[in-house]
Structure formats: structure tokens, C-alpha cells
PDB file of C-alpha atoms in Angstrom:
ATOM      1  CA  MET A   1     107.265  79.133 136.090  1.00 52.00           C
ATOM      2  CA  PRO A   2     103.573  79.360 134.529  1.00 61.00           C
ATOM      3  CA  ASP A   3     102.958  77.391 130.983  1.00 76.00           C
ATOM      4  CA  SER A   4     103.178  79.556 128.363  1.00 79.00           C
ATOM      5  CA  SER A   5      99.909  77.545 126.326  1.00 86.00           C
ATOM      6  CA  TYR A   6      97.537  79.549 128.960  1.00 89.00           C
ATOM      7  CA  LEU A   7      98.300  83.205 127.762  1.00 90.00           C
ATOM      8  CA  LEU A   8      96.158  83.684 125.482  1.00 90.00           C
ATOM      9  CA  PRO A   9      92.993  82.315 127.238  1.00 92.00           C
ATOM     10  CA  SER A  10      93.836  84.226 129.919  1.00 92.00           C
ATOM     11  CA  LEU A  11      94.397  87.512 128.124  1.00 91.00           C
ATOM     12  CA  VAL A  12      90.928  86.784 126.813  1.00 91.00           C
ATOM     13  CA  VAL A  13      89.702  85.642 130.410  1.00 93.00           C
ATOM     14  CA  PHE A  14      91.184  89.270 131.263  1.00 94.00           C
ATOM     15  CA  THR A  15      89.431  91.414 128.784  1.00 91.00           C
ATOM     16  CA  LEU A  16      86.694  89.687 128.654  1.00 91.00           C
ATOM     17  CA  LEU A  17      86.560  90.959 132.996  1.00 93.00           C
ATOM     18  CA  CYS A  18      87.649  94.730 131.809  1.00 93.00           C
ATOM     19  CA  GLY A  19      85.112  95.275 129.127  1.00 91.00           C
ATOM     20  CA  LEU A  20      82.317  93.440 131.630  1.00 90.00           C
ATOM     21  CA  ARG A  21      83.543  95.908 133.907  1.00 93.00           C
ATOM     22  CA  ALA A  22      83.610  98.352 132.000  1.00 93.00           C
ATOM     23  CA  ARG A  23      79.829  97.834 131.351  1.00 92.00           C
ATOM     24  CA  ILE A  24      81.028  97.731 127.531  1.00 92.00           C
ATOM     25  CA  ASP A  25      78.413  94.866 125.877  1.00 91.00           C
ATOM     26  CA  VAL A  26      81.902  92.670 124.445  1.00 90.00           C
ATOM     27  CA  TYR A  27      79.766  90.709 122.315  1.00 90.00           C
ATOM     28  CA  ASP A  28      78.426  93.298 120.314  1.00 92.00           C
ATOM     29  CA  ALA A  29      82.732  95.058 120.436  1.00 92.00           C
ATOM     30  CA  PHE A  30      83.745  91.924 118.990  1.00 90.00           C
ATOM     31  CA  VAL A  31      81.667  91.694 116.385  1.00 94.00           C
ATOM     32  CA  CYS A  32      81.331  95.354 115.681  1.00 94.00           C
ATOM     33  CA  GLY A  33      85.479  94.829 115.040  1.00 92.00           C
ATOM     34  CA  ALA A  34      85.444  91.428 113.483  1.00 93.00           C
ATOM     35  CA  LYS A  35      82.855  93.285 110.682  1.00 95.00           C
ATOM     36  CA  GLU A  36      85.528  96.216 110.886  1.00 92.00           C
ATOM     37  CA  GLY A  37      88.513  93.894 109.886  1.00 89.00           C
ATOM     38  CA  LEU A  38      86.457  92.554 107.267  1.00 92.00           C
ATOM     39  CA  LEU A  39      85.796  95.759 105.461  1.00 90.00           C
ATOM     40  CA  THR A  40      89.193  96.475 105.674  1.00 81.00           C
ATOM     41  CA  LEU A  41      90.185  92.754 104.408  1.00 83.00           C
ATOM     42  CA  LEU A  42      88.115  93.249 101.731  1.00 86.00           C
ATOM     43  CA  GLU A  43      89.246  96.969 101.016  1.00 80.00           C
ATOM     44  CA  MET A  44      92.927  95.792 100.315  1.00 78.00           C
ATOM     45  CA  ALA A  45      92.305  92.376  99.000  1.00 83.00           C
ATOM     46  CA  PRO A  46      92.980  94.006  95.425  1.00 84.00           C
ATOM     47  CA  TYR A  47      96.153  94.839  96.731  1.00 77.00           C
ATOM     48  CA  LEU A  48      97.513  92.098  97.677  1.00 77.00           C
ATOM     49  CA  CYS A  49      96.426  90.840  94.313  1.00 84.00           C
ATOM     50  CA  ALA A  50      98.371  92.991  92.028  1.00 83.00           C
ATOM     51  CA  ILE A  51     101.874  93.017  94.123  1.00 79.00           C
ATOM     52  CA  LEU A  52     101.581  89.093  94.911  1.00 80.00           C
ATOM     53  CA  THR A  53     100.957  88.975  91.057  1.00 88.00           C
ATOM     54  CA  ALA A  54     103.414  91.038  90.106  1.00 84.00           C
ATOM     55  CA  THR A  55     105.979  89.090  92.505  1.00 82.00           C
ATOM     56  CA  ALA A  56     104.903  85.962  90.292  1.00 84.00           C
ATOM     57  CA  LEU A  57     105.685  86.562  86.739  1.00 88.00           C
ATOM     58  CA  LEU A  58     108.990  88.518  87.828  1.00 85.00           C
ATOM     59  CA  ARG A  59     110.340  85.406  89.196  1.00 82.00           C
ATOM     60  CA  GLN A  60     108.190  83.252  86.526  1.00 89.00           C
ATOM     61  CA  THR A  61     109.446  84.662  83.340  1.00 92.00           C
ATOM     62  CA  GLY A  62     112.702  85.103  84.155  1.00 89.00           C
ATOM     63  CA  VAL A  63     112.816  88.805  84.793  1.00 91.00           C
ATOM     64  CA  MET A  64     114.202  88.322  88.285  1.00 85.00           C
ATOM     65  CA  ASP A  65     117.167  86.367  87.418  1.00 86.00           C
ATOM     66  CA  ALA A  66     118.217  88.579  84.312  1.00 91.00           C
ATOM     67  CA  LEU A  67     117.639  91.148  86.293  1.00 90.00           C
ATOM     68  CA  SER A  68     119.621  89.867  89.065  1.00 88.00           C
ATOM     69  CA  ASN A  69     122.575  88.864  86.000  1.00 89.00           C
ATOM     70  CA  LEU A  70     122.008  92.486  85.235  1.00 93.00           C
ATOM     71  CA  LEU A  71     123.386  93.869  88.433  1.00 92.00           C
ATOM     72  CA  SER A  72     126.167  91.520  89.001  1.00 90.00           C
ATOM     73  CA  PRO A  73     128.665  93.878  88.902  1.00 93.00           C
ATOM     74  CA  VAL A  74     127.023  96.717  91.045  1.00 93.00           C
ATOM     75  CA  PHE A  75     126.590  93.272  93.665  1.00 92.00           C
ATOM     76  CA  VAL A  76     129.519  91.945  93.225  1.00 91.00           C
ATOM     77  CA  TYR A  77     131.865  95.365  94.312  1.00 93.00           C
ATOM     78  CA  LEU A  78     129.808  96.329  96.699  1.00 92.00           C
ATOM     79  CA  GLY A  79     130.100  92.759  98.610  1.00 92.00           C
ATOM     80  CA  VAL A  80     126.795  91.146  98.016  1.00 93.00           C
ATOM     81  CA  PRO A  81     127.331  87.115  97.887  1.00 93.00           C
ATOM     82  CA  ASP A  82     126.367  86.333  94.010  1.00 89.00           C
ATOM     83  CA  ALA A  83     123.831  83.284  95.386  1.00 90.00           C
ATOM     84  CA  ALA A  84     121.801  86.196  97.665  1.00 92.00           C
ATOM     85  CA  ALA A  85     121.435  88.620  95.228  1.00 92.00           C
ATOM     86  CA  GLY A  86     117.915  87.293  94.851  1.00 90.00           C
ATOM     87  CA  VAL A  87     117.193  86.799  97.752  1.00 93.00           C
ATOM     88  CA  VAL A  88     117.697  91.718  97.695  1.00 94.00           C
ATOM     89  CA  LEU A  89     115.785  91.747  95.078  1.00 92.00           C
ATOM     90  CA  LEU A  90     113.090  89.847  95.850  1.00 90.00           C
ATOM     91  CA  ARG A  91     112.700  91.142  99.428  1.00 93.00           C
ATOM     92  CA  PRO A  92     110.945  94.776  99.119  1.00 91.00           C
ATOM     93  CA  LEU A  93     108.499  92.437  97.024  1.00 86.00           C
ATOM     94  CA  SER A  94     107.428  89.713  98.327  1.00 83.00           C
ATOM     95  CA  GLY A  95     108.177  87.933 101.781  1.00 85.00           C
ATOM     96  CA  SER A  96     107.249  84.145 101.334  1.00 83.00           C
ATOM     97  CA  ALA A  97     109.008  84.820  97.642  1.00 84.00           C
ATOM     98  CA  ALA A  98     112.522  86.405  99.271  1.00 89.00           C
ATOM     99  CA  LEU A  99     112.119  83.212 102.067  1.00 90.00           C
ATOM    100  CA  ALA A 100     111.886  80.065  98.872  1.00 88.00           C
ATOM    101  CA  ALA A 101     115.490  82.069  97.294  1.00 89.00           C
ATOM    102  CA  VAL A 102     116.485  81.973 100.814  1.00 94.00           C
ATOM    103  CA  GLN A 103     116.229  78.148 100.668  1.00 93.00           C
ATOM    104  CA  ASP A 104     117.366  77.874  97.463  1.00 91.00           C
ATOM    105  CA  VAL A 105     120.689  80.384  98.298  1.00 94.00           C
ATOM    106  CA  ILE A 106     120.650  77.392 101.603  1.00 96.00           C
ATOM    107  CA  ALA A 107     120.817  74.207  99.443  1.00 95.00           C
ATOM    108  CA  GLN A 108     123.003  75.500  96.280  1.00 93.00           C
ATOM    109  CA  ALA A 109     125.692  77.358  98.658  1.00 94.00           C
ATOM    110  CA  GLY A 110     124.992  75.314 102.045  1.00 94.00           C
ATOM    111  CA  ALA A 111     124.089  76.894 105.720  1.00 93.00           C
ATOM    112  CA  ASP A 112     127.169  77.520 107.350  1.00 93.00           C
ATOM    113  CA  SER A 113     127.960  80.004 103.869  1.00 95.00           C
ATOM    114  CA  ARG A 114     128.538  83.320 103.433  1.00 95.00           C
ATOM    115  CA  ALA A 115     125.562  83.363 101.354  1.00 95.00           C
ATOM    116  CA  ALA A 116     123.723  81.776 102.733  1.00 96.00           C
ATOM    117  CA  ARG A 117     124.154  84.368 106.815  1.00 96.00           C
ATOM    118  CA  PHE A 118     123.916  87.260 104.034  1.00 96.00           C
ATOM    119  CA  ALA A 119     120.422  86.146 102.820  1.00 95.00           C
ATOM    120  CA  CYS A 120     118.825  84.870 106.105  1.00 95.00           C
ATOM    121  CA  VAL A 121     119.803  89.139 107.473  1.00 95.00           C
ATOM    122  CA  ILE A 122     118.432  89.985 104.641  1.00 94.00           C
ATOM    123  CA  SER A 123     115.681  88.767 105.121  1.00 92.00           C
ATOM    124  CA  GLY A 124     115.492  88.710 108.999  1.00 91.00           C
ATOM    125  CA  ALA A 125     116.540  92.787 108.815  1.00 90.00           C
ATOM    126  CA  SER A 126     114.089  94.283 105.903  1.00 89.00           C
ATOM    127  CA  GLU A 127     110.653  94.294 105.191  1.00 87.00           C
ATOM    128  CA  THR A 128     108.555  93.601 102.278  1.00 88.00           C
ATOM    129  CA  ILE A 129     108.509  96.945 100.817  1.00 89.00           C
ATOM    130  CA  PHE A 130     106.037  97.077  98.376  1.00 84.00           C
ATOM    131  CA  PHE A 131     103.655  94.120  98.967  1.00 79.00           C
ATOM    132  CA  THR A 132     102.812  96.794 102.908  1.00 82.00           C
ATOM    133  CA  GLY A 133     103.218  99.731 101.381  1.00 82.00           C
ATOM    134  CA  SER A 134     100.971  99.199  98.574  1.00 77.00           C
ATOM    135  CA  LEU A 135      98.788  97.241 101.362  1.00 76.00           C
ATOM    136  CA  TYR A 136      98.294  99.449 104.212  1.00 79.00           C
ATOM    137  CA  MET A 137      98.628 102.473 102.080  1.00 81.00           C
ATOM    138  CA  GLY A 138      95.971 100.976  99.175  1.00 75.00           C
ATOM    139  CA  ALA A 139      93.604 100.526 102.620  1.00 73.00           C
ATOM    140  CA  ALA A 140      94.525 104.305 104.667  1.00 79.00           C
ATOM    141  CA  GLY A 141      93.494 105.761 101.273  1.00 79.00           C
ATOM    142  CA  VAL A 142      96.932 107.213  99.740  1.00 82.00           C
ATOM    143  CA  ARG A 143      97.475 108.003  96.902  1.00 80.00           C
ATOM    144  CA  ARG A 144     100.532 110.219  96.793  1.00 83.00           C
ATOM    145  CA  GLY A 145     102.972 107.389  98.689  1.00 80.00           C
ATOM    146  CA  ARG A 146     106.105 108.023  96.973  1.00 82.00           C
ATOM    147  CA  ALA A 147     108.368 110.037  99.324  1.00 88.00           C
ATOM    148  CA  ALA A 148     107.733 106.902 101.533  1.00 86.00           C
ATOM    149  CA  VAL A 149     108.539 104.336  99.031  1.00 86.00           C
ATOM    150  CA  ALA A 150     111.641 106.274  97.950  1.00 90.00           C
ATOM    151  CA  ALA A 151     112.951 106.485 101.554  1.00 91.00           C
ATOM    152  CA  ALA A 152     111.370 102.932 102.275  1.00 91.00           C
ATOM    153  CA  LEU A 153     114.022 101.749  99.756  1.00 92.00           C
ATOM    154  CA  ALA A 154     117.186 103.977 100.718  1.00 94.00           C
ATOM    155  CA  ALA A 155     116.598 102.571 103.887  1.00 93.00           C
ATOM    156  CA  TYR A 156     116.409  99.011 102.275  1.00 94.00           C
ATOM    157  CA  ALA A 157     119.645 100.046 100.401  1.00 93.00           C
ATOM    158  CA  ALA A 158     121.266 101.043 103.580  1.00 94.00           C
ATOM    159  CA  GLY A 159     120.546  98.044 105.114  1.00 93.00           C
ATOM    160  CA  VAL A 160     121.853  95.709 102.285  1.00 94.00           C
ATOM    161  CA  LEU A 161     124.878  97.404 102.427  1.00 94.00           C
ATOM    162  CA  CYS A 162     124.886  97.219 105.991  1.00 93.00           C
ATOM    163  CA  ALA A 163     125.006  93.003 106.226  1.00 93.00           C
ATOM    164  CA  ALA A 164     127.294  93.445 103.133  1.00 92.00           C
ATOM    165  CA  LEU A 165     130.074  94.622 105.286  1.00 92.00           C
ATOM    166  CA  CYS A 166     129.075  93.267 108.612  1.00 92.00           C
ATOM    167  CA  VAL A 167     128.284  89.728 107.558  1.00 87.00           C
TER     168      VAL A 167
END
């Protein structure tokens, strides 16, 4: 079996050969693509900064903990472990914040606990709705994305409910 470390260089060489065969200026195409990528990054940066700042503020000011305590009866009714409530609230906002919350759950409840398994399922099987929504809709110039966000939140809620029932 071939070593997987050759996969990426092989793909690069294959792409270069295909471009040369099609008589495309491969270097120029690469530079144009890199330039477009940087322009896209510059367009997305303000949206990225906004959502990361909002997530940090919510965690550092204690709003997330207060919201978790407020929603605790709802989470208990749905079967969501108390220790994993922070993951449920953070995952739609930020993947890295949710991952830190998963680490907290594992440290607090143990790696084999139901709360840790639930937190891992939620973290691994869901998307950062507001992060990716603000990033991609902002880059694409979408101004009215409320229906998409509402649909994504409904799908996320269904995923949380299914995880609570299955884990």
C-alpha cells in the first residue's frame, strides 16, 4: 500500500500536468486564484471578527452560564445532561468555544459519562450556524438570510433532541 504522504504532492503534480496539457498558464492561474482568495478573506474578516467577539463576550461576562442555568429545566425535560448544556448553547456560535466546553465536560464528568458522549456527539455532528452563516452570507452579500438561519436552528434543535434520545 502506498504511503499517504505522497497523496498531496501527487495531486499537485497531476494538476500541473493537466494544466500544461490544456495549455493553461498554470502559474498565472495560481496567482489569480490566490489574489481572489485574499480578496475574499478581506471581505469576510469583519464578519469573522464580529462573531468571535460576540462569542468571547458571552462566555467571559457569564451570560452563557446564566442562560444555561435559566434553560436548565428545559434541558432536563429534553434529556440533555446538565453538564453539556454549555456545549448546546455554544456550538451554534463557535466551534472552538464549543470544543473548550466539551473539554470542560470531559474533565468534570469523565470521558465515559453520558454527558461527555452527548457533548462529543453535538460538537461533532453539528455546525456553527451563526459563525458560518455570518461568514458565508456576508461574503456572498446576502442581506436577508433570516429564513436560512431559522431553518438551520430548527435542524440544530432536532439534532440536539435526537442526540438526547439516542446517547
